[in-house]
Coordinates of C-alpha atoms in Angstrom, one line a residue:
M16 CA 37.1 -28.6 -11.2
F17 CA 40.0 -27.1 -10.0
A18 CA 40.8 -26.9 -6.0
L19 CA 43.2 -24.5 -4.5
I20 CA 45.7 -26.0 -1.3
D21 CA 46.9 -23.6 1.3
G22 CA 49.3 -24.6 3.3
N23 CA 48.4 -23.1 7.4
N24 CA 50.4 -20.3 8.3
F25 CA 52.8 -21.9 6.3
Y26 CA 56.7 -20.6 7.7
C27 CA 55.3 -21.1 11.2
S28 CA 54.2 -24.5 10.5
C29 CA 57.4 -25.5 8.7
E30 CA 59.4 -24.6 11.9
R31 CA 56.7 -27.2 13.9
A32 CA 57.5 -29.3 11.7
Y33 CA 61.4 -30.8 13.6
R34 CA 60.2 -29.1 16.9
P35 CA 57.1 -31.2 17.6
E36 CA 56.8 -29.7 21.0
L37 CA 56.1 -26.4 20.0
R38 CA 53.4 -27.0 18.2
Q39 CA 50.8 -25.8 20.8
Q40 CA 52.5 -22.7 21.5
P41 CA 52.5 -19.5 19.7
I42 CA 55.2 -18.7 17.3
I43 CA 56.3 -15.8 15.3
V44 CA 58.7 -15.6 12.1
L45 CA 60.3 -13.3 11.7
S46 CA 61.6 -11.2 7.9
N47 CA 64.6 -10.1 6.3
N48 CA 67.4 -9.6 9.7
D49 CA 64.4 -9.8 12.0
G50 CA 62.4 -6.8 10.9
C51 CA 58.1 -7.2 11.8
V52 CA 56.0 -10.1 12.5
I53 CA 55.2 -11.6 8.3
S54 CA 53.5 -15.4 10.4
R55 CA 52.0 -16.2 13.1
S56 CA 50.0 -19.8 14.7
N57 CA 46.5 -19.6 15.6
E58 CA 48.0 -18.7 19.6
A59 CA 50.2 -16.3 18.2
K60 CA 47.4 -14.4 16.7
D61 CA 44.8 -14.9 20.0
M62 CA 47.4 -13.3 22.0
G63 CA 46.9 -10.1 19.8
I64 CA 50.0 -9.9 17.5
K65 CA 49.1 -8.7 14.4
M66 CA 51.3 -8.6 11.3
G67 CA 53.9 -6.7 10.1
V68 CA 54.1 -5.9 13.6
P69 CA 57.6 -4.6 14.0
Y70 CA 59.6 -7.1 17.0
F71 CA 60.7 -4.7 19.2
Q72 CA 57.7 -4.3 20.1
I73 CA 56.8 -7.6 21.1
Q74 CA 60.4 -9.0 22.1
H75 CA 59.3 -8.1 26.2
L76 CA 57.2 -11.3 25.5
V77 CA 60.0 -13.7 23.9
Q78 CA 62.0 -13.0 27.3
Q79 CA 59.0 -13.0 29.5
G80 CA 58.8 -16.8 27.5
K81 CA 55.4 -16.8 26.2
L82 CA 56.8 -17.3 22.7
T83 CA 58.9 -18.8 20.4
V84 CA 60.3 -16.1 17.7
F85 CA 62.7 -17.3 14.6
S86 CA 64.6 -15.6 11.7
S87 CA 63.6 -16.5 8.0
N88 CA 64.6 -19.7 7.0
Y89 CA 63.7 -19.4 3.5
E90 CA 66.2 -22.6 2.9
L91 CA 63.9 -25.0 5.2
Y92 CA 61.1 -23.3 3.5
A93 CA 61.5 -23.9 0.2
D94 CA 62.4 -27.3 0.3
L95 CA 59.7 -28.2 2.1
S96 CA 57.6 -25.9 0.2
R97 CA 59.1 -28.3 -3.4
R98 CA 57.9 -31.3 -0.9
M99 CA 53.9 -29.7 -0.5
M100 CA 54.3 -29.5 -3.6
S101 CA 55.4 -33.0 -4.4
T102 CA 52.6 -34.8 -2.7
I103 CA 50.3 -32.6 -4.5
A104 CA 50.7 -33.9 -7.6
S105 CA 51.1 -37.3 -7.1
L106 CA 46.7 -37.2 -6.3
V107 CA 45.6 -35.0 -9.4
P108 CA 46.7 -35.0 -12.9
A109 CA 47.7 -31.4 -12.6
I110 CA 49.1 -28.5 -10.3
E111 CA 49.9 -24.9 -10.5
I112 CA 52.2 -24.1 -9.1
Y113 CA 49.9 -19.9 -7.5
S114 CA 53.2 -18.9 -4.3
I115 CA 54.8 -20.8 -2.2
D116 CA 52.4 -22.1 0.9
E117 CA 49.9 -23.0 -2.6
C118 CA 48.8 -23.9 -6.2
F119 CA 46.1 -24.5 -8.0
A120 CA 44.4 -28.5 -8.7
D121 CA 42.7 -30.1 -11.8
L122 CA 40.5 -32.4 -10.2
Q123 CA 38.7 -32.0 -14.2
G124 CA 37.2 -35.7 -13.8
L125 CA 38.0 -37.5 -10.6
S126 CA 34.7 -38.4 -8.4
N127 CA 33.9 -38.0 -4.5
L128 CA 35.8 -34.4 -4.3
H129 CA 35.6 -33.9 -0.4
Q130 CA 37.4 -37.7 -0.2
I131 CA 40.6 -36.5 -3.1
G132 CA 39.9 -33.1 -1.0
H133 CA 40.8 -35.2 2.2
N134 CA 43.2 -37.2 1.6
I135 CA 45.3 -34.9 -0.4
R136 CA 45.0 -32.9 3.4
N137 CA 46.6 -36.4 5.6
R138 CA 48.8 -37.1 2.5
I139 CA 50.7 -33.6 3.1
Q140 CA 50.6 -33.9 6.5
Q141 CA 52.5 -37.2 6.4
W142 CA 54.9 -37.3 4.0
V143 CA 55.7 -33.4 5.1
G144 CA 54.3 -32.2 8.7
I145 CA 52.5 -29.5 7.1
P146 CA 48.1 -28.2 7.9
T147 CA 46.9 -27.4 4.7
C148 CA 43.5 -25.9 3.8
V149 CA 41.9 -27.5 0.7
G150 CA 38.5 -25.7 -1.3
I151 CA 37.6 -27.0 -4.0
A152 CA 34.5 -24.9 -6.9
P153 CA 34.1 -24.6 -10.1
T154 CA 36.3 -22.5 -11.0
R155 CA 39.4 -21.0 -9.8
T156 CA 38.5 -18.1 -7.3
L157 CA 35.3 -20.5 -6.4
A158 CA 38.2 -22.5 -4.8
K159 CA 39.8 -19.1 -3.3
F160 CA 37.1 -18.5 -1.5
C161 CA 36.4 -22.1 -0.9
N162 CA 40.2 -22.2 1.4
H163 CA 39.3 -19.5 2.2
L164 CA 36.1 -21.0 4.6
A165 CA 37.7 -24.0 5.2
K166 CA 40.8 -22.5 6.8
R167 CA 37.8 -19.6 8.4
H168 CA 36.4 -22.2 10.2
R169 CA 38.3 -25.0 10.4
H170 CA 37.2 -26.5 13.1
H171 CA 33.8 -26.7 11.5
F172 CA 34.6 -28.3 7.8
N173 CA 37.9 -30.2 9.2
G174 CA 39.9 -27.9 6.6
V175 CA 38.1 -29.2 3.2
V176 CA 34.9 -27.2 1.8
V177 CA 33.0 -28.2 -2.2
W178 CA 31.7 -25.8 -3.1
T179 CA 28.9 -28.4 -5.5
D180 CA 28.0 -30.5 -2.2
W181 CA 26.0 -27.3 -0.5
S182 CA 22.8 -25.9 -1.8
H183 CA 22.0 -23.6 -3.4
N184 CA 20.7 -21.9 -0.3
I185 CA 23.5 -22.9 1.9
Q186 CA 26.5 -20.8 -0.9
Q187 CA 23.8 -17.9 -0.6
R188 CA 24.2 -17.8 3.2
A189 CA 28.7 -18.0 2.7
L190 CA 27.9 -15.6 0.0
A191 CA 27.0 -13.4 2.1
S192 CA 29.0 -13.8 5.8
E193 CA 32.0 -12.5 4.1
P194 CA 32.8 -9.1 2.8
V195 CA 33.6 -8.6 -0.7
T196 CA 37.7 -8.4 0.3
E197 CA 38.0 -11.9 0.5
I198 CA 37.1 -12.5 -2.6
W199 CA 40.4 -13.1 -4.4
G200 CA 41.8 -10.7 -6.3
I201 CA 39.2 -7.1 -4.6
G202 CA 42.0 -5.2 -2.4
R203 CA 41.2 -2.9 0.3
R204 CA 41.2 0.5 -2.0
I205 CA 38.6 -1.8 -4.5
G206 CA 37.0 -3.0 -1.5
Q207 CA 36.2 0.9 -0.1
K208 CA 34.2 1.7 -3.9
L209 CA 32.5 -0.8 -3.6
A210 CA 30.9 0.1 -0.7
T211 CA 29.4 4.0 -2.1
Q212 CA 28.3 1.7 -4.5
G213 CA 26.1 -0.3 -2.3
I214 CA 28.6 -3.3 -2.8
H215 CA 29.9 -4.5 0.9
T216 CA 29.6 -9.0 1.3
A217 CA 30.2 -11.6 -1.3
L218 CA 26.9 -12.5 -2.2
D219 CA 26.9 -8.2 -3.1
F220 CA 29.1 -9.1 -5.4
I221 CA 28.0 -12.1 -7.3
N222 CA 24.0 -10.4 -7.8
A223 CA 25.6 -6.7 -8.9
H224 CA 24.8 -5.5 -12.4
T225 CA 26.9 -6.3 -14.5
P226 CA 27.5 -4.1 -17.2
T227 CA 28.4 -1.3 -14.8
L228 CA 30.8 -3.3 -12.9
R229 CA 33.0 -3.6 -16.2
K230 CA 32.6 0.6 -17.0
Q231 CA 32.8 1.1 -14.1
F232 CA 36.5 -1.9 -13.1
G233 CA 37.3 -2.8 -15.5
V234 CA 36.8 -5.7 -17.2
V235 CA 38.9 -7.7 -14.5
L236 CA 36.3 -7.3 -12.1
E237 CA 33.6 -9.0 -14.5
R238 CA 35.9 -11.7 -14.7
T239 CA 36.2 -12.2 -10.5
Q240 CA 32.2 -11.4 -10.8
R241 CA 31.3 -14.0 -13.2
E242 CA 34.4 -16.4 -11.5
M243 CA 32.6 -16.1 -7.7
Q244 CA 28.6 -16.7 -10.2
G245 CA 30.8 -20.4 -11.0
I246 CA 32.0 -19.3 -14.5
P247 CA 35.1 -20.1 -16.1
C248 CA 37.0 -17.6 -17.4
S249 CA 40.6 -18.6 -16.1
E250 CA 42.5 -21.7 -16.4
L251 CA 45.5 -24.1 -15.1
I252 CA 48.8 -22.4 -16.1
I253 CA 50.8 -25.4 -15.5
E254 CA 54.3 -24.6 -17.1
E255 CA 56.1 -21.2 -15.6
A256 CA 55.9 -18.5 -17.7
N257 CA 60.3 -16.9 -17.9
R258 CA 61.1 -14.0 -16.0
Q259 CA 61.3 -10.9 -18.7
N260 CA 62.8 -9.2 -15.9
I261 CA 65.1 -10.6 -13.6
V262 CA 65.8 -7.9 -9.6
R263 CA 67.1 -9.6 -6.7
S264 CA 68.9 -7.6 -3.6
R265 CA 68.3 -7.6 -0.1
S266 CA 69.2 -4.9 2.7
F267 CA 71.7 -5.4 5.1
G268 CA 71.3 -6.6 8.6
R269 CA 74.5 -3.7 9.1
M270 CA 75.1 -1.1 7.8
V271 CA 78.0 -1.1 4.9
T272 CA 80.6 1.7 4.2
S273 CA 83.4 -0.1 2.1
L274 CA 83.3 -1.1 -2.1
E275 CA 84.1 -4.4 -0.5
G276 CA 81.2 -5.4 1.7
L277 CA 78.7 -3.8 -1.8
Q278 CA 81.0 -5.8 -4.6
A279 CA 81.2 -8.7 -2.6
A280 CA 77.3 -8.5 -1.7
I281 CA 76.8 -7.4 -6.3
S282 CA 78.9 -10.7 -6.7
H283 CA 76.3 -12.9 -4.9
H284 CA 73.0 -11.6 -7.0
I285 CA 74.7 -11.6 -9.5
T286 CA 75.8 -15.1 -9.4
A287 CA 71.3 -16.1 -8.6
G288 CA 70.4 -13.9 -11.4
A289 CA 72.2 -16.1 -13.7
A290 CA 71.7 -19.2 -12.3
K291 CA 67.8 -18.6 -13.2
L292 CA 68.8 -17.2 -16.8
R293 CA 70.6 -20.4 -17.5
E294 CA 67.5 -22.4 -15.4
Q295 CA 64.8 -20.8 -17.8
H296 CA 67.8 -21.2 -21.0
S297 CA 67.3 -18.1 -21.7
Q298 CA 70.3 -14.9 -21.4
A299 CA 70.4 -11.0 -20.8
H300 CA 70.9 -7.2 -22.7
I301 CA 70.4 -5.6 -20.2
I302 CA 72.2 -5.2 -16.7
G303 CA 72.4 -2.6 -14.4
V304 CA 72.9 -2.2 -10.7
F305 CA 72.2 0.1 -8.1
I306 CA 72.3 0.9 -4.1
Y307 CA 70.8 2.1 -1.3
T308 CA 71.8 4.4 1.6
N309 CA 68.3 3.9 5.1
R310 CA 66.2 6.4 4.1
F311 CA 64.5 5.4 7.1
R312 CA 67.9 6.9 9.2
H313 CA 67.1 10.9 8.7
D314 CA 69.6 11.7 10.4
L315 CA 72.6 9.9 8.5
P316 CA 73.1 11.6 4.3
Q317 CA 71.6 9.7 1.8
Y318 CA 72.2 9.1 -1.4
N319 CA 70.6 6.4 -4.2
G320 CA 72.9 5.0 -7.5
Y321 CA 71.7 3.9 -9.9
Q322 CA 73.9 2.8 -14.5
F323 CA 72.5 0.2 -17.1
I324 CA 74.6 -0.8 -20.0
K325 CA 72.9 -2.5 -23.0
L326 CA 75.0 -5.2 -23.9
P327 CA 77.0 -6.0 -27.0
Q328 CA 76.4 -9.1 -26.6
A329 CA 72.8 -11.0 -24.4
S330 CA 75.0 -13.6 -21.6
A331 CA 74.1 -16.1 -19.1
D332 CA 77.4 -16.3 -18.6
T333 CA 77.2 -15.5 -14.6
I334 CA 81.7 -14.6 -14.5
T335 CA 81.1 -12.2 -17.9
L336 CA 78.1 -10.4 -16.0
N337 CA 79.6 -10.7 -12.5
R338 CA 82.7 -8.5 -14.6
I339 CA 79.5 -5.5 -15.9
A340 CA 78.2 -5.8 -12.7
Q341 CA 82.0 -5.4 -11.3
N342 CA 82.6 -2.0 -13.2
L343 CA 79.3 -0.5 -12.7
L344 CA 79.3 -0.7 -9.4
R345 CA 82.7 1.3 -8.8
R346 CA 80.7 4.3 -11.6
I347 CA 78.4 4.4 -9.2
Y348 CA 79.7 3.7 -5.4
R349 CA 80.4 7.6 -3.8
P350 CA 82.4 6.9 -0.5
G351 CA 81.4 8.3 3.0
Y352 CA 77.6 6.9 3.0
E353 CA 76.7 4.4 4.8
Y354 CA 74.2 1.9 2.8
K355 CA 72.2 -0.4 3.5
K356 CA 70.9 -2.3 -0.1
C357 CA 72.2 -3.4 -3.6
G358 CA 71.0 -5.3 -5.8
I359 CA 71.2 -6.2 -9.7
E360 CA 67.9 -6.4 -12.6
L361 CA 69.1 -7.7 -15.4
G362 CA 66.1 -6.9 -18.8
G363 CA 66.1 -7.1 -22.6
I364 CA 65.4 -11.0 -21.2
E365 CA 65.2 -14.1 -24.3
P366 CA 65.8 -17.5 -25.3
T367 CA 69.4 -18.8 -25.5
H368 CA 69.6 -19.2 -29.6
H369 CA 72.3 -22.3 -31.0
F370 CA 73.4 -19.1 -33.7
Q371 CA 74.2 -16.5 -32.3
Q372 CA 74.7 -13.3 -34.2
L373 CA 79.3 -12.1 -32.9
D374 CA 79.7 -8.8 -32.3
L375 CA 82.7 -7.5 -34.3
L376 CA 84.2 -5.4 -31.8
C377 CA 83.7 -7.1 -29.0
P378 CA 85.5 -10.3 -28.4
S379 CA 83.4 -13.7 -27.7
Q380 CA 85.7 -15.4 -26.3
H381 CA 84.7 -14.9 -22.8
N382 CA 81.8 -13.7 -22.8
H383 CA 79.9 -17.6 -23.5
R384 CA 81.2 -20.4 -22.1
P385 CA 78.2 -23.1 -21.9
E386 CA 80.5 -26.4 -20.8
L387 CA 81.6 -24.4 -17.7
M388 CA 78.3 -22.7 -16.9
A389 CA 77.3 -25.9 -17.2
A390 CA 78.7 -28.1 -15.4
W391 CA 79.1 -25.6 -12.3
D392 CA 75.2 -26.1 -12.9
N393 CA 75.3 -28.8 -12.0
I394 CA 78.0 -28.8 -9.2
T395 CA 75.5 -26.3 -6.8
N396 CA 72.5 -28.0 -7.7
H397 CA 74.3 -30.9 -6.9
Y398 CA 76.3 -29.3 -3.1
G399 CA 74.0 -26.7 -3.1
R400 CA 74.5 -23.1 -4.1
S401 CA 77.4 -22.1 -0.9
S402 CA 79.8 -25.1 -2.8
I403 CA 81.0 -22.1 -6.4
Q404 CA 81.4 -18.4 -5.4
L405 CA 83.1 -16.2 -7.1
G406 CA 86.4 -14.5 -5.6
S407 CA 84.6 -10.9 -4.5
E408 CA 81.8 -12.4 -2.6
L409 CA 84.3 -14.2 -0.1
Q410 CA 85.1 -10.3 0.4
S411 CA 83.0 -9.5 2.9
N412 CA 80.2 -11.0 5.1
H413 CA 79.3 -7.5 6.9
W414 CA 75.9 -7.0 3.9
L415 CA 74.7 -10.7 4.6
M416 CA 71.8 -10.9 6.8
T417 CA 71.3 -10.3 11.0
R418 CA 69.5 -13.6 11.8
A419 CA 69.5 -14.2 15.4
Q420 CA 66.9 -16.9 15.6
L421 CA 67.5 -18.8 12.2
S422 CA 66.9 -22.7 12.9
P423 CA 68.8 -25.6 11.5
C424 CA 68.3 -27.1 7.4
Y425 CA 66.7 -29.9 9.1
T426 CA 66.7 -30.6 5.2
T427 CA 69.3 -29.6 2.6
Q428 CA 72.2 -29.5 5.1
I429 CA 73.5 -33.1 6.1
T430 CA 75.6 -30.7 9.8
D431 CA 71.2 -30.4 10.6
L432 CA 70.3 -33.6 10.2
A433 CA 68.0 -34.3 13.4
V434 CA 69.8 -36.4 15.5
I435 CA 67.3 -38.5 17.7
T436 CA 68.6 -40.7 20.9
S437 CA 66.3 -43.3 22.5

C-alpha cells in the first residue's frame, strides 16, 4: 500500500502558517520577479483568479483590499517542506519525496490505514501548520488519484481517501466521475488523443483494450493503465538519484547592461551548482554559460550567447569553476544589449574518485581543494549560503529578482523570528 501526501495550496499555506489572520482570506503567491500567479488559496480560486494570470491584471484587487499578495519566498517554502517531510517520515516506514509539497509513503505491513492517514494530516497540521490531503491505494498512480479525490471533496472525505475501503461499485463511480486527464501522467494532449478513441473518463481508460493502448501510445501508458487497475508497476525510490546535468539560471528583476552585473549572477549560479556537485559527491567535466536578452521586447535588439568547454580535469571546486565560467562569459558578452537572463550548465558529471588521473599539461594544485571546499560547505550549511560568497558575486545586485511583497523568513533568519507580545 502507498500513500500520497500533498500540501494544499502549499505556497499559500506556508505564508498563512505565520499569519493566522489570513486563514480565511483570499491570498496568492507570485512567480519570479512578481510576474504571474503560481499559488492560490481556495478563497482566491472562488474569486475566479486563474493559475498563471499576470499580476498586473489583478493588481486592482490588491489595491481594493480584496486580495493579499506575496512574492515567492523559496527559503521559507523549502524549510517548511523539509519539516513536513521529516514529520511524515516519523509515522511511516519509508518515504519518497516527489516534489516540494508532495511525497509518497510506504504503508506496507500497517493496518487501520484510514486512521494512519488522519494521523499524518493531524501531525503535519500541528507540527508544521500546513493543511494536507492523503490518498492511499495499492499503487502509486491510484494513490495519486485518491489524493485528487480527497482534495476535490475535502469536506466530504475530511482529507483522506483509502481506495480499498470502498466497494467495487463506489470505486467504479469514482472513476466515472473524473476525466481521464486527472490520471497521473495523462496530460491534455494525450487526453485529446484518447478522446478520439472514446476514452473520456478514468473508468473508460481502465476498461480500454490494453493491447490497443500499448500499440498506439506505448508501454508507459500501458503501465499507467495497469497501475490504475491496482497492479503495481513501480516502487518507491527511497534514495534520490544523482543528477547527470545541473542547470542554474534566473531571470533578472531588471535589465542588466553591464558585464559586472552578469559576472555577479554567474558567480551566484556557479556557487550553487558546485555545492550541488559536492553534495552528491560528484564532479563535472563540462561547463557552459549562456546569456539572453528579453525575447518579448521586440523593440529592443536581440542577442543570445552560449559557449561551453570540456575541462581537462573534472572538478567540483567553486573557485576553479567560477574562473572558467567567467572566461566563457567574457567570450560571449556583447556590449550594447539589455540582458534579461543568464545561467550556467554543468555536464559530464561523474562520481568523485579518491584517485584521479592528472593531466600532464594542466597544473592541478589549484583545481582540487577538498579541504577548503569541505570547510566552505560546513560553514554555509551552518550559517547559511550567504555566509561565504565569492567577491565577484558582490560586484552588482542589479540581477537580483524583484520581490516587492516578500514575507519574512520566519524559520531560517534570526532577524525574521516572529515576536510574541502579551
